[in-house]
Tab-separated table of C-alpha atoms in Angstrom:
chain	number	residue	atom	x	y	z
T	1	UNK	CA	-1.812	-3.546	-16.924
T	2	UNK	CA	-1.432	-7.070	-18.958
T	3	UNK	CA	-4.737	-9.580	-17.307
T	4	UNK	CA	-4.182	-11.342	-14.120
T	5	UNK	CA	-2.444	-14.875	-14.853
T	6	UNK	CA	-3.164	-16.407	-10.883
T	7	UNK	CA	-4.000	-14.701	-7.445
T	8	UNK	CA	-2.469	-12.769	-5.285
T	9	UNK	CA	-0.626	-14.878	-1.614
T	10	UNK	CA	-3.205	-15.307	1.361
T	11	UNK	CA	-3.225	-13.460	3.774
T	12	UNK	CA	-1.778	-14.925	6.438
T	13	UNK	CA	-4.216	-13.717	9.584
T	14	UNK	CA	-7.395	-12.250	9.957
T	15	UNK	CA	-7.931	-8.712	8.543
T	16	UNK	CA	-10.215	-7.756	12.308
T	17	UNK	CA	-9.413	-4.803	13.598
T	18	UNK	CA	-7.699	-3.057	10.509
T	19	UNK	CA	-5.636	0.950	12.300
T	20	UNK	CA	-5.563	2.962	8.896
T	21	UNK	CA	-2.148	5.571	10.435
T	22	UNK	CA	0.125	8.592	9.200
T	23	UNK	CA	3.913	7.387	10.693
T	24	UNK	CA	6.404	3.949	11.693
T	25	UNK	CA	5.993	5.133	15.465
T	26	UNK	CA	2.028	3.996	14.651
T	27	UNK	CA	2.915	0.918	13.752
T	28	UNK	CA	5.442	0.458	15.649
T	29	UNK	CA	2.741	1.304	18.831
T	30	UNK	CA	-0.297	-0.969	17.829
T	31	UNK	CA	2.212	-4.110	17.185
T	32	UNK	CA	3.408	-3.820	20.795
T	33	UNK	CA	-0.385	-3.101	21.163
T	34	UNK	CA	-1.996	-6.546	19.947
T	35	UNK	CA	-3.625	-5.413	17.026
T	36	UNK	CA	-1.781	-7.529	13.270
T	37	UNK	CA	-3.472	-5.561	10.565
T	38	UNK	CA	-1.972	-1.956	10.643
T	39	UNK	CA	-2.560	0.302	7.002
T	40	UNK	CA	1.004	2.514	6.934
T	41	UNK	CA	-0.743	5.832	5.141
T	42	UNK	CA	1.407	8.800	4.425
T	43	UNK	CA	0.753	11.805	3.252
T	44	UNK	CA	2.805	12.746	0.548
T	45	UNK	CA	2.522	16.434	0.242
T	46	UNK	CA	3.551	16.321	4.753
T	47	UNK	CA	6.840	14.734	3.414
T	48	UNK	CA	10.318	14.382	0.698
T	49	UNK	CA	11.014	11.365	-0.416
T	50	UNK	CA	13.257	11.351	1.732
T	51	UNK	CA	11.085	10.930	5.404
T	52	UNK	CA	8.384	8.638	2.902
T	53	UNK	CA	10.999	6.385	2.401
T	54	UNK	CA	12.402	5.921	6.322
T	55	UNK	CA	8.899	6.111	7.531
T	56	UNK	CA	8.196	2.664	4.842
T	57	UNK	CA	11.582	0.880	6.663
T	58	UNK	CA	11.072	1.727	9.579
T	59	UNK	CA	6.924	0.291	9.311
T	60	UNK	CA	7.918	-2.614	7.494
T	61	UNK	CA	10.719	-3.786	9.421
T	62	UNK	CA	8.950	-3.318	12.366
T	63	UNK	CA	6.314	-5.238	11.276
T	64	UNK	CA	9.422	-8.142	10.151
T	65	UNK	CA	9.752	-8.148	13.401
T	66	UNK	CA	5.858	-9.494	14.705
T	67	UNK	CA	4.349	-12.980	14.186
T	68	UNK	CA	1.583	-12.667	12.035
T	69	UNK	CA	1.869	-8.985	11.350
T	70	UNK	CA	0.436	-7.587	8.129
T	71	UNK	CA	1.204	-4.101	7.577
T	72	UNK	CA	-0.160	-2.740	4.856
T	73	UNK	CA	1.785	0.233	3.140
T	74	UNK	CA	-0.268	2.059	1.424
T	75	UNK	CA	0.720	3.724	-2.581
T	76	UNK	CA	4.087	3.524	-1.632
T	77	UNK	CA	4.203	0.237	-3.834
T	78	UNK	CA	7.617	0.946	-5.391
T	79	UNK	CA	9.474	1.539	-2.178
T	80	UNK	CA	7.199	-1.115	-0.770
T	81	UNK	CA	8.489	-3.639	-3.326
T	82	UNK	CA	11.949	-2.658	-2.839
T	83	UNK	CA	11.616	-3.296	1.238
T	84	UNK	CA	10.127	-6.904	0.511
T	85	UNK	CA	6.872	-5.438	2.825
T	86	UNK	CA	4.503	-7.790	3.450
T	87	UNK	CA	1.686	-6.540	1.430
T	88	UNK	CA	0.820	-2.698	-0.795
T	89	UNK	CA	-3.401	-1.461	-1.072
T	90	UNK	CA	-3.588	0.599	-3.839
T	91	UNK	CA	-6.769	3.054	-5.086
T	92	UNK	CA	-8.660	2.502	-8.340
T	93	UNK	CA	-6.285	5.235	-10.786
T	94	UNK	CA	-3.523	2.668	-9.441
T	95	UNK	CA	-4.411	-0.029	-11.202
T	96	UNK	CA	-3.704	1.613	-14.109
T	97	UNK	CA	0.193	2.875	-13.186
T	98	UNK	CA	1.329	0.974	-10.367
T	99	UNK	CA	4.040	-2.211	-11.630
T	100	UNK	CA	0.798	-4.634	-11.187
T	101	UNK	CA	2.364	-8.516	-12.215
T	102	UNK	CA	5.694	-7.352	-10.515
T	103	UNK	CA	3.789	-6.785	-7.147
T	104	UNK	CA	1.384	-10.452	-7.541
T	105	UNK	CA	5.142	-12.510	-8.801
T	106	UNK	CA	7.260	-10.308	-5.471
T	107	UNK	CA	4.228	-12.019	-3.492
T	108	UNK	CA	3.473	-9.387	-1.761
T	109	UNK	CA	-0.005	-9.078	-0.807
T	110	UNK	CA	-2.248	-6.555	-1.997
T	111	UNK	CA	-5.297	-4.469	-0.763
T	112	UNK	CA	-7.565	-2.448	-3.495
T	113	UNK	CA	-10.221	-0.385	-2.668
T	114	UNK	CA	-13.697	0.648	-4.010
T	115	UNK	CA	-16.404	2.618	-3.785
T	116	UNK	CA	-18.674	1.734	-6.268
T	117	UNK	CA	-20.435	-1.668	-8.097
T	118	UNK	CA	-18.228	-1.368	-11.558
T	119	UNK	CA	-14.762	-0.555	-8.916
T	120	UNK	CA	-15.220	-3.902	-7.269
T	121	UNK	CA	-15.948	-5.810	-9.948
T	122	UNK	CA	-12.670	-3.636	-11.734
T	123	UNK	CA	-10.442	-5.134	-8.634
T	124	UNK	CA	-11.707	-8.214	-8.278
T	125	UNK	CA	-10.838	-9.601	-11.564
T	126	UNK	CA	-7.448	-8.509	-10.499
T	127	UNK	CA	-7.656	-11.074	-7.692
T	128	UNK	CA	-6.118	-9.647	-5.286
T	129	UNK	CA	-5.615	-10.568	-1.956
T	130	UNK	CA	-8.667	-9.083	-0.571
T	131	UNK	CA	-10.488	-5.797	-1.236
T	132	UNK	CA	-12.083	-2.650	0.881
T	133	UNK	CA	-15.379	-0.743	0.426
T	134	UNK	CA	-15.876	2.245	1.501
T	135	UNK	CA	-16.799	4.734	2.893
T	136	UNK	CA	-18.963	3.302	4.715
T	137	UNK	CA	-19.875	6.265	6.778
T	138	UNK	CA	-19.420	9.926	5.901
T	139	UNK	CA	-15.598	11.121	6.703
T	140	UNK	CA	-14.098	14.063	6.881
T	141	UNK	CA	-10.180	12.757	7.103
T	142	UNK	CA	-10.070	12.407	3.414
T	143	UNK	CA	-11.653	14.317	0.133
T	144	UNK	CA	-13.855	11.574	-1.530
T	145	UNK	CA	-16.550	12.076	-5.334
T	146	UNK	CA	-18.173	8.973	-3.642
T	147	UNK	CA	-21.576	9.500	-1.985
T	148	UNK	CA	-21.337	7.842	0.952
T	149	UNK	CA	-21.929	3.057	0.647
T	150	UNK	CA	-24.400	2.489	4.202
T	151	UNK	CA	-24.989	-0.736	5.687
T	152	UNK	CA	-27.258	-1.878	3.145
T	153	UNK	CA	-25.343	-1.020	-0.081
T	154	UNK	CA	-21.813	-3.077	1.749
T	155	UNK	CA	-24.952	-6.050	3.048
T	156	UNK	CA	-25.439	-6.899	-0.721
T	157	UNK	CA	-22.043	-5.578	-2.245
T	158	UNK	CA	-19.595	-7.740	-0.341
T	159	UNK	CA	-21.118	-11.456	-1.815
T	160	UNK	CA	-20.600	-9.952	-5.006
T	161	UNK	CA	-16.660	-9.251	-3.476
T	162	UNK	CA	-15.111	-13.340	-2.855
T	163	UNK	CA	-13.886	-15.235	-2.845
T	164	UNK	CA	-12.079	-12.142	-1.551
T	165	UNK	CA	-12.267	-11.265	2.063
T	166	UNK	CA	-14.002	-6.997	2.595
T	167	UNK	CA	-13.022	-4.439	4.878
T	168	UNK	CA	-15.161	-1.584	5.226
T	169	UNK	CA	-13.597	1.469	5.528
T	170	UNK	CA	-14.566	5.287	6.141
T	171	UNK	CA	-16.042	7.130	9.287
T	172	UNK	CA	-16.226	3.779	11.232
T	173	UNK	CA	-15.546	4.345	15.168
T	174	UNK	CA	-15.869	1.453	17.490
T	175	UNK	CA	-20.289	2.608	18.276
T	176	UNK	CA	-20.783	1.840	14.156
T	177	UNK	CA	-18.662	-1.307	14.676
T	178	UNK	CA	-20.677	-4.641	15.164
T	179	UNK	CA	-23.000	-2.992	12.697
T	180	UNK	CA	-20.484	-2.749	9.622
T	181	UNK	CA	-19.201	-6.024	10.488
T	182	UNK	CA	-22.257	-7.911	11.019
T	183	UNK	CA	-22.681	-6.959	6.730
T	184	UNK	CA	-20.989	-9.588	5.849
T	185	UNK	CA	-17.358	-8.501	5.805
T	186	UNK	CA	-13.348	-9.786	7.235
T	187	UNK	CA	-12.646	-6.396	8.668
T	188	UNK	CA	-12.926	-2.127	9.665
T	189	UNK	CA	-10.404	-0.387	8.969
T	190	UNK	CA	-10.227	3.169	11.306
T	191	UNK	CA	-8.500	6.124	11.311
T	192	UNK	CA	-9.465	8.463	13.327
T	193	UNK	CA	-10.795	6.024	16.219
T	194	UNK	CA	-7.320	5.386	17.412
T	195	UNK	CA	-4.987	7.933	16.427
T	196	UNK	CA	-7.563	11.260	17.743
T	197	UNK	CA	-9.156	9.149	20.395
T	198	UNK	CA	-8.194	10.405	24.667
T	199	UNK	CA	-7.028	6.813	24.777
T	200	UNK	CA	-5.934	5.536	21.811
T	201	UNK	CA	-4.220	2.313	23.713
T	202	UNK	CA	-8.330	1.921	25.549
T	203	UNK	CA	-9.202	2.119	22.026
T	204	UNK	CA	-7.150	-0.010	20.329
T	205	UNK	CA	-8.594	-2.802	23.431
T	206	UNK	CA	-11.610	-2.394	22.632
T	207	UNK	CA	-11.807	-2.498	19.029
T	208	UNK	CA	-9.950	-5.756	19.541
T	209	UNK	CA	-12.708	-7.730	21.663
T	210	UNK	CA	-15.298	-6.040	19.102
T	211	UNK	CA	-14.192	-7.376	15.714
T	212	UNK	CA	-12.870	-11.052	18.066
T	213	UNK	CA	-17.024	-10.983	19.879
T	214	UNK	CA	-18.420	-10.250	15.608
T	215	UNK	CA	-16.443	-12.614	14.665
T	216	UNK	CA	-17.470	-15.524	17.110
T	217	UNK	CA	-21.109	-14.121	17.386
T	218	UNK	CA	-21.136	-16.445	13.573
T	219	UNK	CA	-19.696	-19.807	14.269
T	220	UNK	CA	-21.359	-22.312	14.451
T	221	UNK	CA	-21.677	-24.762	18.052
T	222	UNK	CA	-19.779	-27.250	15.023
T	223	UNK	CA	-17.020	-24.695	14.195
T	224	UNK	CA	-16.134	-23.531	17.888
T	225	UNK	CA	-15.432	-27.632	18.623
T	226	UNK	CA	-12.985	-27.599	15.785
T	227	UNK	CA	-11.233	-24.585	17.531
């Protein structure tokens, strides 16, 4: 990877409530429920390459039909690049193999996962559109070789990511959202809080409301007058 020469394109909207979902049907459903930042994360072991291509294309197309949508494709950056995706989300290991320069030149937004201060510094040097920090809490959805970050360290690491906006991820329930957002993050990524909820639509409505309230609580009276 050559040294970066410019920032990745900035986000066009807030990160806020950020569901991570396994297929394009979920992406379409969430867009219909008012979510505007979504990540498609497909488990490759469960799908053929043709299936993955169809899911990626369908998710990208769904996002392109909704003004303000920010649909990120996890991992499958070649497919995302070819289909004109809004953005991609990559892990640390992808920095060694993905064509970061091609993604930047094409105008895609880039999110990068980080788990330690060293990874945070490495990812920040790429000048991505946002950084993800996690896991904040223990999670059973993914085998993680990292210990949970926790709220205390999250609050310390967020300033180190500046000027990149930060999304927190990992074991975050709706009940934990206010505490996580109080650490200064711009968004909260959730998985099972939506996909395994008894009433996913209600969970989404609650998540959107919580995120909006947290943002509102940070604003000064002057900020509110400018709205």
